[in-house]
Amino acid sequence: MQYLTVHIGKANTTPLAALVPNPKLRLREQVREIMRYRHYSIRTEEAYWQWIRRFILFHGKRHPREMGAGEVRVFLSHLASSEKLAAATQNQALNALVFLYREVLHLSLGEVGAIERVQRRPKVPLVLSKTEVQRVFAAAAQGYQLPLRLMYGTGLRLLELLRLRVKDVDLERRQIVVRGGKGFKDRVTVLPESLLTELRVHLEKNRVWHQRQLAEGTGAVSLPDGVGKKYPNAEREWAWHYVFPTAGLARDPRSGRLLRHHLHEVNLQRAMKSAVVAAGISKPATCHTLRHSFATHLLENGYDIRTLQSLLGHKDVTTTQIYTHVMQKPGLGVKSPLDSI
């Protein structure tokens, strides 16, 4: 185990950080109010609240205002030593408690002290060969072949792919704009020319279907937080439609309305798993494996690490450099001694 001293200071002094939740609300509603004001995703909102709830239950249902740095340190160390959680999971718990005290309660914990940390072991990413990628696509169900191929051809993360809007796919310039990717960053990535015709047909088919849904009164689509207020008609516009929408309507967690949403990630994950099995590939490949394969194959094709970093949206180039450990490197001229016998 590793130990790390954490300092949680006071909230920022910007006008946004000075927001104080309604004191008449329960803690759950206060957390939700601040997170939605700051445009956090529903997923992050739910995850943070679960960690805050576990923190409260761990300390006998005491209110966080009655606790401090010592209780935070004990809870986080417990996650590492007793529950054997992954490093990323413990980090999420820490971030949730930092958000609670800094942004909701406006309390400074100061020095939390030495927290027992889960040691993050470096992992080599799982990569499919180009032949294996082709076999997976051939074995995939017809309705999921295009999104899987587009994920591999662009290097998008799963949710980045599913959240694509029509307006962000530029067929003429052969590029895709990723809005609000990891770290709330936008970026541009390549659009494979081999998919242009198929993608045009797919979008045109969806556009006709969208027009029919509008005529029936069910053509409204869910929008990013705040867009609906700024552009009242955006939910009905084709440009804001999802590239891969669901066939049915889903209840929006914020407004409670029945709206068109994007394809559920579980459906695509299951389609990928079934395709891997059907293709006879023994590797535990997932949708994210296609992103790893995209990166590795680009390096093998001679593209530089900085270009790859930009396409993948990595903040630090050292994250991108991990793919150099799994790429084939014929240029080194290294020959195994076994081949010389």
mmCIF file of C-alpha atoms in Angstrom:
data_model
loop_
_atom_site.group_PDB
_atom_site.id
_atom_site.type_symbol
_atom_site.label_atom_id
_atom_site.label_comp_id
_atom_site.label_asym_id
_atom_site.label_seq_id
_atom_site.Cartn_x
_atom_site.Cartn_y
_atom_site.Cartn_z
ATOM 1 C CA MET A 1 0.000 0.000 0.000
ATOM 2 C CA GLN A 2 1.001 3.603 -0.537
ATOM 3 C CA TYR A 3 0.292 6.549 1.743
ATOM 4 C CA LEU A 4 -0.517 10.041 0.538
ATOM 5 C CA THR A 5 -1.103 13.215 2.524
ATOM 6 C CA VAL A 6 -4.157 15.068 1.249
ATOM 7 C CA HIS A 7 -5.019 18.700 1.903
ATOM 8 C CA ILE A 8 -8.567 19.898 1.314
ATOM 9 C CA GLY A 9 -8.627 23.665 1.387
ATOM 10 C CA LYS A 10 -11.350 26.243 1.271
ATOM 11 C CA ALA A 11 -13.719 26.676 -1.611
ATOM 12 C CA ASN A 12 -12.717 28.867 -4.516
ATOM 13 C CA THR A 13 -13.524 32.549 -4.161
ATOM 14 C CA THR A 14 -15.108 32.903 -7.603
ATOM 15 C CA PRO A 15 -18.800 33.913 -7.784
ATOM 16 C CA LEU A 16 -19.671 30.432 -9.076
ATOM 17 C CA ALA A 17 -17.967 28.725 -6.134
ATOM 18 C CA ALA A 18 -19.763 31.016 -3.680
ATOM 19 C CA LEU A 19 -23.114 29.387 -4.468
ATOM 20 C CA VAL A 20 -24.805 28.216 -1.263
ATOM 21 C CA PRO A 21 -27.507 25.528 -1.504
ATOM 22 C CA ASN A 22 -30.950 26.036 -0.057
ATOM 23 C CA PRO A 23 -30.547 25.338 3.699
ATOM 24 C CA LYS A 24 -34.135 24.033 3.885
ATOM 25 C CA LEU A 25 -33.297 21.122 1.593
ATOM 26 C CA ARG A 26 -32.034 17.759 2.760
ATOM 27 C CA LEU A 27 -28.389 16.980 2.098
ATOM 28 C CA ARG A 28 -29.226 14.811 -0.935
ATOM 29 C CA GLU A 29 -31.145 17.657 -2.561
ATOM 30 C CA GLN A 30 -28.402 20.158 -1.686
ATOM 31 C CA VAL A 31 -25.783 18.026 -3.415
ATOM 32 C CA ARG A 32 -28.052 17.644 -6.452
ATOM 33 C CA GLU A 33 -28.728 21.384 -6.580
ATOM 34 C CA ILE A 34 -25.029 22.312 -6.651
ATOM 35 C CA MET A 35 -24.059 19.569 -9.094
ATOM 36 C CA ARG A 36 -26.766 20.502 -11.572
ATOM 37 C CA TYR A 37 -25.909 24.180 -11.262
ATOM 38 C CA ARG A 38 -22.346 23.240 -12.220
ATOM 39 C CA HIS A 39 -23.566 21.016 -15.082
ATOM 40 C CA TYR A 40 -22.234 17.710 -13.763
ATOM 41 C CA SER A 41 -23.534 14.662 -15.572
ATOM 42 C CA ILE A 42 -26.272 12.474 -14.125
ATOM 43 C CA ARG A 43 -23.756 9.632 -13.849
ATOM 44 C CA THR A 44 -21.353 11.725 -11.788
ATOM 45 C CA GLU A 45 -24.208 13.006 -9.644
ATOM 46 C CA GLU A 46 -25.355 9.486 -8.815
ATOM 47 C CA ALA A 47 -21.818 8.193 -8.215
ATOM 48 C CA TYR A 48 -20.862 11.077 -5.897
ATOM 49 C CA TRP A 49 -24.014 10.717 -3.852
ATOM 50 C CA GLN A 50 -23.450 6.985 -3.360
ATOM 51 C CA TRP A 51 -19.991 7.694 -1.928
ATOM 52 C CA ILE A 52 -21.313 10.445 0.317
ATOM 53 C CA ARG A 53 -24.051 8.086 1.515
ATOM 54 C CA ARG A 54 -21.532 5.318 2.212
ATOM 55 C CA PHE A 55 -19.362 7.792 4.126
ATOM 56 C CA ILE A 56 -22.319 8.762 6.317
ATOM 57 C CA LEU A 57 -23.385 5.152 6.933
ATOM 58 C CA PHE A 58 -19.797 4.111 7.690
ATOM 59 C CA HIS A 59 -19.712 6.614 10.552
ATOM 60 C CA GLY A 60 -23.056 5.626 12.066
ATOM 61 C CA LYS A 61 -25.274 8.042 10.103
ATOM 62 C CA ARG A 62 -23.594 11.133 11.511
ATOM 63 C CA HIS A 63 -24.058 14.314 9.500
ATOM 64 C CA PRO A 64 -20.913 15.365 7.591
ATOM 65 C CA ARG A 65 -20.967 18.709 9.427
ATOM 66 C CA GLU A 66 -20.324 16.789 12.644
ATOM 67 C CA MET A 67 -17.287 15.089 11.131
ATOM 68 C CA GLY A 68 -14.000 16.236 9.744
ATOM 69 C CA ALA A 69 -10.609 15.299 8.379
ATOM 70 C CA GLY A 70 -10.167 12.350 10.721
ATOM 71 C CA GLU A 71 -13.366 10.654 9.592
ATOM 72 C CA VAL A 72 -12.523 11.239 5.929
ATOM 73 C CA ARG A 73 -9.079 9.705 6.421
ATOM 74 C CA VAL A 74 -10.452 6.637 8.224
ATOM 75 C CA PHE A 75 -13.118 6.045 5.574
ATOM 76 C CA LEU A 76 -10.754 6.326 2.604
ATOM 77 C CA SER A 77 -8.146 4.125 4.255
ATOM 78 C CA HIS A 78 -10.865 1.552 4.976
ATOM 79 C CA LEU A 79 -11.711 1.419 1.276
ATOM 80 C CA ALA A 80 -8.094 0.587 0.486
ATOM 81 C CA SER A 81 -7.316 -1.868 3.271
ATOM 82 C CA SER A 82 -10.609 -3.688 3.873
ATOM 83 C CA GLU A 83 -12.621 -3.439 0.674
ATOM 84 C CA LYS A 84 -9.638 -3.798 -1.690
ATOM 85 C CA LEU A 85 -11.049 -1.316 -4.194
ATOM 86 C CA ALA A 86 -9.277 -0.252 -7.348
ATOM 87 C CA ALA A 87 -7.221 2.947 -7.253
ATOM 88 C CA ALA A 88 -9.629 4.755 -9.588
ATOM 89 C CA THR A 89 -12.581 3.826 -7.354
ATOM 90 C CA GLN A 90 -10.887 5.198 -4.259
ATOM 91 C CA ASN A 91 -10.046 8.383 -6.158
ATOM 92 C CA GLN A 92 -13.706 8.793 -7.058
ATOM 93 C CA ALA A 93 -14.678 8.460 -3.393
ATOM 94 C CA LEU A 94 -12.091 11.100 -2.456
ATOM 95 C CA ASN A 95 -13.368 13.463 -5.164
ATOM 96 C CA ALA A 96 -16.947 13.026 -3.939
ATOM 97 C CA LEU A 97 -16.039 13.966 -0.373
ATOM 98 C CA VAL A 98 -13.897 16.897 -1.525
ATOM 99 C CA PHE A 99 -16.874 18.163 -3.513
ATOM 100 C CA LEU A 100 -19.204 17.731 -0.535
ATOM 101 C CA TYR A 101 -17.090 19.700 1.919
ATOM 102 C CA ARG A 102 -15.752 22.327 -0.468
ATOM 103 C CA GLU A 103 -18.736 23.085 -2.692
ATOM 104 C CA VAL A 104 -21.817 22.088 -0.697
ATOM 105 C CA LEU A 105 -20.933 22.525 2.982
ATOM 106 C CA HIS A 106 -18.240 25.180 2.403
ATOM 107 C CA LEU A 107 -16.068 23.693 5.120
ATOM 108 C CA SER A 108 -12.281 23.505 5.076
ATOM 109 C CA LEU A 109 -10.896 20.204 6.295
ATOM 110 C CA GLY A 110 -7.270 21.296 6.066
ATOM 111 C CA GLU A 111 -4.796 18.441 6.405
ATOM 112 C CA VAL A 112 -6.636 15.148 6.097
ATOM 113 C CA GLY A 113 -3.355 13.387 6.807
ATOM 114 C CA ALA A 114 -1.833 10.228 5.438
ATOM 115 C CA ILE A 115 -4.428 8.192 3.566
ATOM 116 C CA GLU A 116 -3.755 4.578 2.771
ATOM 117 C CA ARG A 117 -3.884 4.513 -1.015
ATOM 118 C CA VAL A 118 -4.500 1.673 -3.403
ATOM 119 C CA GLN A 119 -1.410 1.205 -5.554
ATOM 120 C CA ARG A 120 -2.219 1.582 -9.227
ATOM 121 C CA ARG A 121 -0.368 -1.130 -11.098
ATOM 122 C CA PRO A 122 0.596 -0.271 -14.679
ATOM 123 C CA LYS A 123 -1.355 -2.325 -17.172
ATOM 124 C CA VAL A 124 -0.577 -3.022 -20.784
ATOM 125 C CA PRO A 125 -3.722 -2.365 -22.864
ATOM 126 C CA LEU A 126 -5.400 -5.255 -24.644
ATOM 127 C CA VAL A 127 -5.140 -4.838 -28.414
ATOM 128 C CA LEU A 128 -6.654 -6.742 -31.320
ATOM 129 C CA SER A 129 -4.720 -7.282 -34.517
ATOM 130 C CA LYS A 130 -6.100 -5.786 -37.726
ATOM 131 C CA THR A 131 -7.240 -9.236 -38.813
ATOM 132 C CA GLU A 132 -9.011 -9.806 -35.501
ATOM 133 C CA VAL A 133 -10.758 -6.433 -35.797
ATOM 134 C CA GLN A 134 -12.100 -7.432 -39.216
ATOM 135 C CA ARG A 135 -13.323 -10.751 -37.820
ATOM 136 C CA VAL A 136 -15.176 -8.997 -35.003
ATOM 137 C CA PHE A 137 -16.924 -6.644 -37.414
ATOM 138 C CA ALA A 138 -17.927 -9.519 -39.686
ATOM 139 C CA ALA A 139 -19.377 -11.439 -36.731
ATOM 140 C CA ALA A 140 -21.255 -8.481 -35.217
ATOM 141 C CA ALA A 141 -25.015 -8.168 -35.514
ATOM 142 C CA GLN A 142 -26.016 -6.084 -38.529
ATOM 143 C CA GLY A 143 -27.470 -3.223 -36.506
ATOM 144 C CA TYR A 144 -24.273 -2.768 -34.476
ATOM 145 C CA GLN A 145 -21.613 -3.040 -37.165
ATOM 146 C CA LEU A 146 -21.560 0.664 -38.024
ATOM 147 C CA PRO A 147 -21.138 1.985 -34.448
ATOM 148 C CA LEU A 148 -18.435 -0.605 -33.719
ATOM 149 C CA ARG A 149 -16.551 0.222 -36.913
ATOM 150 C CA LEU A 150 -16.894 3.943 -36.241
ATOM 151 C CA MET A 151 -15.515 3.474 -32.722
ATOM 152 C CA TYR A 152 -12.439 1.716 -34.058
ATOM 153 C CA GLY A 153 -12.034 4.142 -36.973
ATOM 154 C CA THR A 154 -12.152 7.253 -34.771
ATOM 155 C CA GLY A 155 -10.713 6.127 -31.429
ATOM 156 C CA LEU A 156 -13.757 7.413 -29.563
ATOM 157 C CA ARG A 157 -14.657 6.280 -26.072
ATOM 158 C CA LEU A 158 -17.937 4.390 -25.781
ATOM 159 C CA LEU A 159 -20.046 7.252 -24.445
ATOM 160 C CA GLU A 160 -18.353 9.761 -26.746
ATOM 161 C CA LEU A 161 -19.561 7.662 -29.666
ATOM 162 C CA LEU A 162 -23.101 7.227 -28.356
ATOM 163 C CA ARG A 163 -23.481 10.925 -27.493
ATOM 164 C CA LEU A 164 -22.539 12.055 -30.997
ATOM 165 C CA ARG A 165 -24.999 14.532 -32.506
ATOM 166 C CA VAL A 166 -25.618 14.939 -36.219
ATOM 167 C CA LYS A 167 -24.172 18.469 -36.145
ATOM 168 C CA ASP A 168 -20.827 17.156 -34.919
ATOM 169 C CA VAL A 169 -20.280 14.770 -37.847
ATOM 170 C CA ASP A 170 -18.639 16.685 -40.711
ATOM 171 C CA LEU A 171 -18.781 14.429 -43.758
ATOM 172 C CA GLU A 172 -17.245 17.025 -46.070
ATOM 173 C CA ARG A 173 -14.169 17.690 -43.945
ATOM 174 C CA ARG A 174 -13.858 14.041 -42.881
ATOM 175 C CA GLN A 175 -13.827 14.819 -39.173
ATOM 176 C CA ILE A 176 -15.845 14.415 -35.981
ATOM 177 C CA VAL A 177 -16.051 16.969 -33.184
ATOM 178 C CA VAL A 178 -16.189 15.399 -29.722
ATOM 179 C CA ARG A 179 -18.125 17.667 -27.354
ATOM 180 C CA GLY A 180 -17.513 17.525 -23.622
ATOM 181 C CA GLY A 181 -15.181 14.541 -23.628
ATOM 182 C CA LYS A 182 -13.256 13.325 -20.613
ATOM 183 C CA GLY A 183 -12.291 16.319 -18.510
ATOM 184 C CA PHE A 184 -15.056 18.390 -20.179
ATOM 185 C CA LYS A 185 -12.755 18.973 -23.174
ATOM 186 C CA ASP A 186 -13.720 19.247 -26.835
ATOM 187 C CA ARG A 187 -11.503 17.802 -29.555
ATOM 188 C CA VAL A 188 -11.510 16.811 -33.214
ATOM 189 C CA THR A 189 -10.791 13.333 -34.527
ATOM 190 C CA VAL A 190 -10.626 11.711 -37.946
ATOM 191 C CA LEU A 191 -13.668 10.335 -39.786
ATOM 192 C CA PRO A 192 -12.760 7.235 -41.862
ATOM 193 C CA GLU A 193 -13.372 7.736 -45.572
ATOM 194 C CA SER A 194 -14.361 4.083 -45.884
ATOM 195 C CA LEU A 195 -17.449 4.797 -43.753
ATOM 196 C CA LEU A 196 -18.622 7.952 -45.536
ATOM 197 C CA THR A 197 -21.155 6.276 -47.840
ATOM 198 C CA GLU A 198 -22.560 3.998 -45.148
ATOM 199 C CA LEU A 199 -22.774 6.875 -42.687
ATOM 200 C CA ARG A 200 -24.570 9.093 -45.220
ATOM 201 C CA VAL A 201 -27.158 6.366 -45.838
ATOM 202 C CA HIS A 202 -27.566 5.831 -42.088
ATOM 203 C CA LEU A 203 -28.066 9.546 -41.394
ATOM 204 C CA GLU A 204 -30.509 10.011 -44.269
ATOM 205 C CA LYS A 205 -32.574 7.062 -43.074
ATOM 206 C CA ASN A 206 -32.659 8.532 -39.566
ATOM 207 C CA ARG A 207 -33.518 11.984 -40.911
ATOM 208 C CA VAL A 208 -36.605 10.655 -42.697
ATOM 209 C CA TRP A 209 -37.572 8.732 -39.576
ATOM 210 C CA HIS A 210 -37.035 11.876 -37.463
ATOM 211 C CA GLN A 211 -39.372 13.882 -39.709
ATOM 212 C CA ARG A 212 -42.026 11.215 -39.330
ATOM 213 C CA GLN A 213 -41.616 11.230 -35.544
ATOM 214 C CA LEU A 214 -41.963 15.024 -35.480
ATOM 215 C CA ALA A 215 -45.254 14.767 -37.362
ATOM 216 C CA GLU A 216 -46.443 12.269 -34.752
ATOM 217 C CA GLY A 217 -45.332 14.499 -31.881
ATOM 218 C CA THR A 218 -42.549 12.227 -30.593
ATOM 219 C CA GLY A 219 -39.512 13.749 -32.306
ATOM 220 C CA ALA A 220 -38.044 15.697 -29.366
ATOM 221 C CA VAL A 221 -34.550 14.624 -28.319
ATOM 222 C CA SER A 222 -32.794 14.967 -24.969
ATOM 223 C CA LEU A 223 -30.326 17.861 -24.843
ATOM 224 C CA PRO A 224 -27.199 18.756 -22.854
ATOM 225 C CA ASP A 225 -27.932 20.707 -19.696
ATOM 226 C CA GLY A 226 -28.810 24.337 -20.456
ATOM 227 C CA VAL A 227 -29.112 23.995 -24.240
ATOM 228 C CA GLY A 228 -32.900 23.720 -24.140
ATOM 229 C CA LYS A 229 -33.218 27.049 -22.331
ATOM 230 C CA LYS A 230 -30.884 28.834 -24.716
ATOM 231 C CA TYR A 231 -32.357 27.244 -27.860
ATOM 232 C CA PRO A 232 -36.008 26.334 -27.162
ATOM 233 C CA ASN A 233 -36.483 24.629 -30.546
ATOM 234 C CA ALA A 234 -33.235 22.631 -30.474
ATOM 235 C CA GLU A 235 -34.900 19.463 -29.170
ATOM 236 C CA ARG A 236 -36.856 19.190 -32.417
ATOM 237 C CA GLU A 237 -34.049 20.111 -34.810
ATOM 238 C CA TRP A 238 -32.339 17.422 -36.881
ATOM 239 C CA ALA A 239 -28.885 18.818 -36.117
ATOM 240 C CA TRP A 240 -29.301 17.923 -32.425
ATOM 241 C CA HIS A 241 -30.521 14.399 -33.143
ATOM 242 C CA TYR A 242 -28.304 11.529 -31.978
ATOM 243 C CA VAL A 243 -26.343 9.698 -34.651
ATOM 244 C CA PHE A 244 -27.308 6.422 -32.948
ATOM 245 C CA PRO A 245 -30.736 7.000 -31.350
ATOM 246 C CA THR A 246 -32.928 4.543 -29.500
ATOM 247 C CA ALA A 247 -36.023 3.176 -31.195
ATOM 248 C CA GLY A 248 -38.230 4.084 -28.236
ATOM 249 C CA LEU A 249 -38.562 7.031 -25.892
ATOM 250 C CA ALA A 250 -36.928 7.299 -22.468
ATOM 251 C CA ARG A 251 -37.808 9.456 -19.480
ATOM 252 C CA ASP A 252 -35.334 12.288 -19.045
ATOM 253 C CA PRO A 253 -33.906 12.177 -15.473
ATOM 254 C CA ARG A 254 -33.834 15.956 -15.178
ATOM 255 C CA SER A 255 -37.140 17.061 -16.706
ATOM 256 C CA GLY A 256 -39.114 13.847 -16.358
ATOM 257 C CA ARG A 257 -40.307 14.129 -19.987
ATOM 258 C CA LEU A 258 -40.361 11.281 -22.491
ATOM 259 C CA LEU A 259 -37.658 12.096 -25.062
ATOM 260 C CA ARG A 260 -35.519 10.385 -27.669
ATOM 261 C CA HIS A 261 -32.196 9.256 -26.220
ATOM 262 C CA HIS A 262 -29.078 7.616 -27.622
ATOM 263 C CA LEU A 263 -28.474 3.897 -27.909
ATOM 264 C CA HIS A 264 -27.810 2.397 -24.469
ATOM 265 C CA GLU A 265 -24.177 1.514 -23.895
ATOM 266 C CA VAL A 266 -25.058 -1.922 -22.504
ATOM 267 C CA ASN A 267 -26.580 -2.911 -25.861
ATOM 268 C CA LEU A 268 -23.378 -2.064 -27.720
ATOM 269 C CA GLN A 269 -21.215 -3.735 -25.079
ATOM 270 C CA ARG A 270 -23.243 -6.943 -25.388
ATOM 271 C CA ALA A 271 -23.058 -6.789 -29.179
ATOM 272 C CA MET A 272 -19.267 -6.470 -28.974
ATOM 273 C CA LYS A 273 -18.978 -9.382 -26.552
ATOM 274 C CA SER A 274 -21.157 -11.592 -28.743
ATOM 275 C CA ALA A 275 -19.120 -10.676 -31.824
ATOM 276 C CA VAL A 276 -15.833 -11.529 -30.104
ATOM 277 C CA VAL A 277 -17.180 -14.950 -29.107
ATOM 278 C CA ALA A 278 -18.676 -15.593 -32.549
ATOM 279 C CA ALA A 279 -15.365 -14.641 -34.192
ATOM 280 C CA GLY A 280 -13.566 -17.259 -32.126
ATOM 281 C CA ILE A 281 -11.236 -14.748 -30.467
ATOM 282 C CA SER A 282 -9.961 -15.849 -27.065
ATOM 283 C CA LYS A 283 -9.056 -12.345 -25.864
ATOM 284 C CA PRO A 284 -11.462 -10.631 -23.398
ATOM 285 C CA ALA A 285 -11.976 -7.745 -25.819
ATOM 286 C CA THR A 286 -14.505 -5.003 -25.060
ATOM 287 C CA CYS A 287 -15.654 -1.839 -26.810
ATOM 288 C CA HIS A 288 -12.734 0.032 -25.245
ATOM 289 C CA THR A 289 -10.378 -2.494 -26.842
ATOM 290 C CA LEU A 290 -11.305 -0.933 -30.190
ATOM 291 C CA ARG A 291 -9.965 2.412 -28.941
ATOM 292 C CA HIS A 292 -6.740 0.719 -27.795
ATOM 293 C CA SER A 293 -6.453 -0.977 -31.182
ATOM 294 C CA PHE A 294 -7.030 2.331 -33.018
ATOM 295 C CA ALA A 295 -4.165 3.947 -31.105
ATOM 296 C CA THR A 296 -1.757 1.049 -31.492
ATOM 297 C CA HIS A 297 -2.399 0.590 -35.201
ATOM 298 C CA LEU A 298 -1.847 4.301 -35.870
ATOM 299 C CA LEU A 299 1.549 4.119 -34.149
ATOM 300 C CA GLU A 300 2.419 1.050 -36.194
ATOM 301 C CA ASN A 301 1.479 3.012 -39.327
ATOM 302 C CA GLY A 302 4.091 5.630 -38.470
ATOM 303 C CA TYR A 303 2.039 8.455 -36.916
ATOM 304 C CA ASP A 304 3.771 10.398 -34.149
ATOM 305 C CA ILE A 305 2.809 10.246 -30.490
ATOM 306 C CA ARG A 306 1.679 13.903 -30.307
ATOM 307 C CA THR A 307 -0.802 13.457 -33.147
ATOM 308 C CA LEU A 308 -2.173 10.392 -31.402
ATOM 309 C CA GLN A 309 -2.426 12.276 -28.104
ATOM 310 C CA SER A 310 -4.562 14.936 -29.787
ATOM 311 C CA LEU A 311 -6.864 12.408 -31.457
ATOM 312 C CA LEU A 312 -7.391 10.462 -28.242
ATOM 313 C CA GLY A 313 -7.861 13.537 -26.062
ATOM 314 C CA HIS A 314 -5.191 12.602 -23.517
ATOM 315 C CA LYS A 315 -4.156 15.385 -21.150
ATOM 316 C CA ASP A 316 -0.697 13.911 -20.577
ATOM 317 C CA VAL A 317 1.411 12.375 -23.335
ATOM 318 C CA THR A 318 2.634 9.706 -20.904
ATOM 319 C CA THR A 319 -0.871 8.225 -21.047
ATOM 320 C CA THR A 320 -0.530 7.903 -24.807
ATOM 321 C CA GLN A 321 2.956 6.417 -24.599
ATOM 322 C CA ILE A 322 1.642 3.207 -23.054
ATOM 323 C CA TYR A 323 0.657 2.090 -26.562
ATOM 324 C CA THR A 324 4.300 1.974 -27.552
ATOM 325 C CA HIS A 325 4.602 -1.090 -25.303
ATOM 326 C CA VAL A 326 2.145 -3.163 -27.329
ATOM 327 C CA MET A 327 2.803 -2.030 -30.889
ATOM 328 C CA GLN A 328 4.757 -4.199 -33.278
ATOM 329 C CA LYS A 329 8.194 -2.678 -33.780
ATOM 330 C CA PRO A 330 9.820 -4.129 -36.875
ATOM 331 C CA GLY A 331 11.835 -0.928 -37.303
ATOM 332 C CA LEU A 332 14.023 -1.789 -34.296
ATOM 333 C CA GLY A 333 15.606 -4.637 -36.216
ATOM 334 C CA VAL A 334 15.575 -6.880 -33.146
ATOM 335 C CA LYS A 335 15.487 -10.584 -33.900
ATOM 336 C CA SER A 336 14.685 -13.240 -31.333
ATOM 337 C CA PRO A 337 17.606 -15.622 -30.678
ATOM 338 C CA LEU A 338 15.199 -18.504 -31.210
ATOM 339 C CA ASP A 339 14.890 -17.520 -34.869
ATOM 340 C CA SER A 340 18.657 -17.865 -35.285
ATOM 341 C CA ILE A 341 18.895 -21.477 -34.180
#
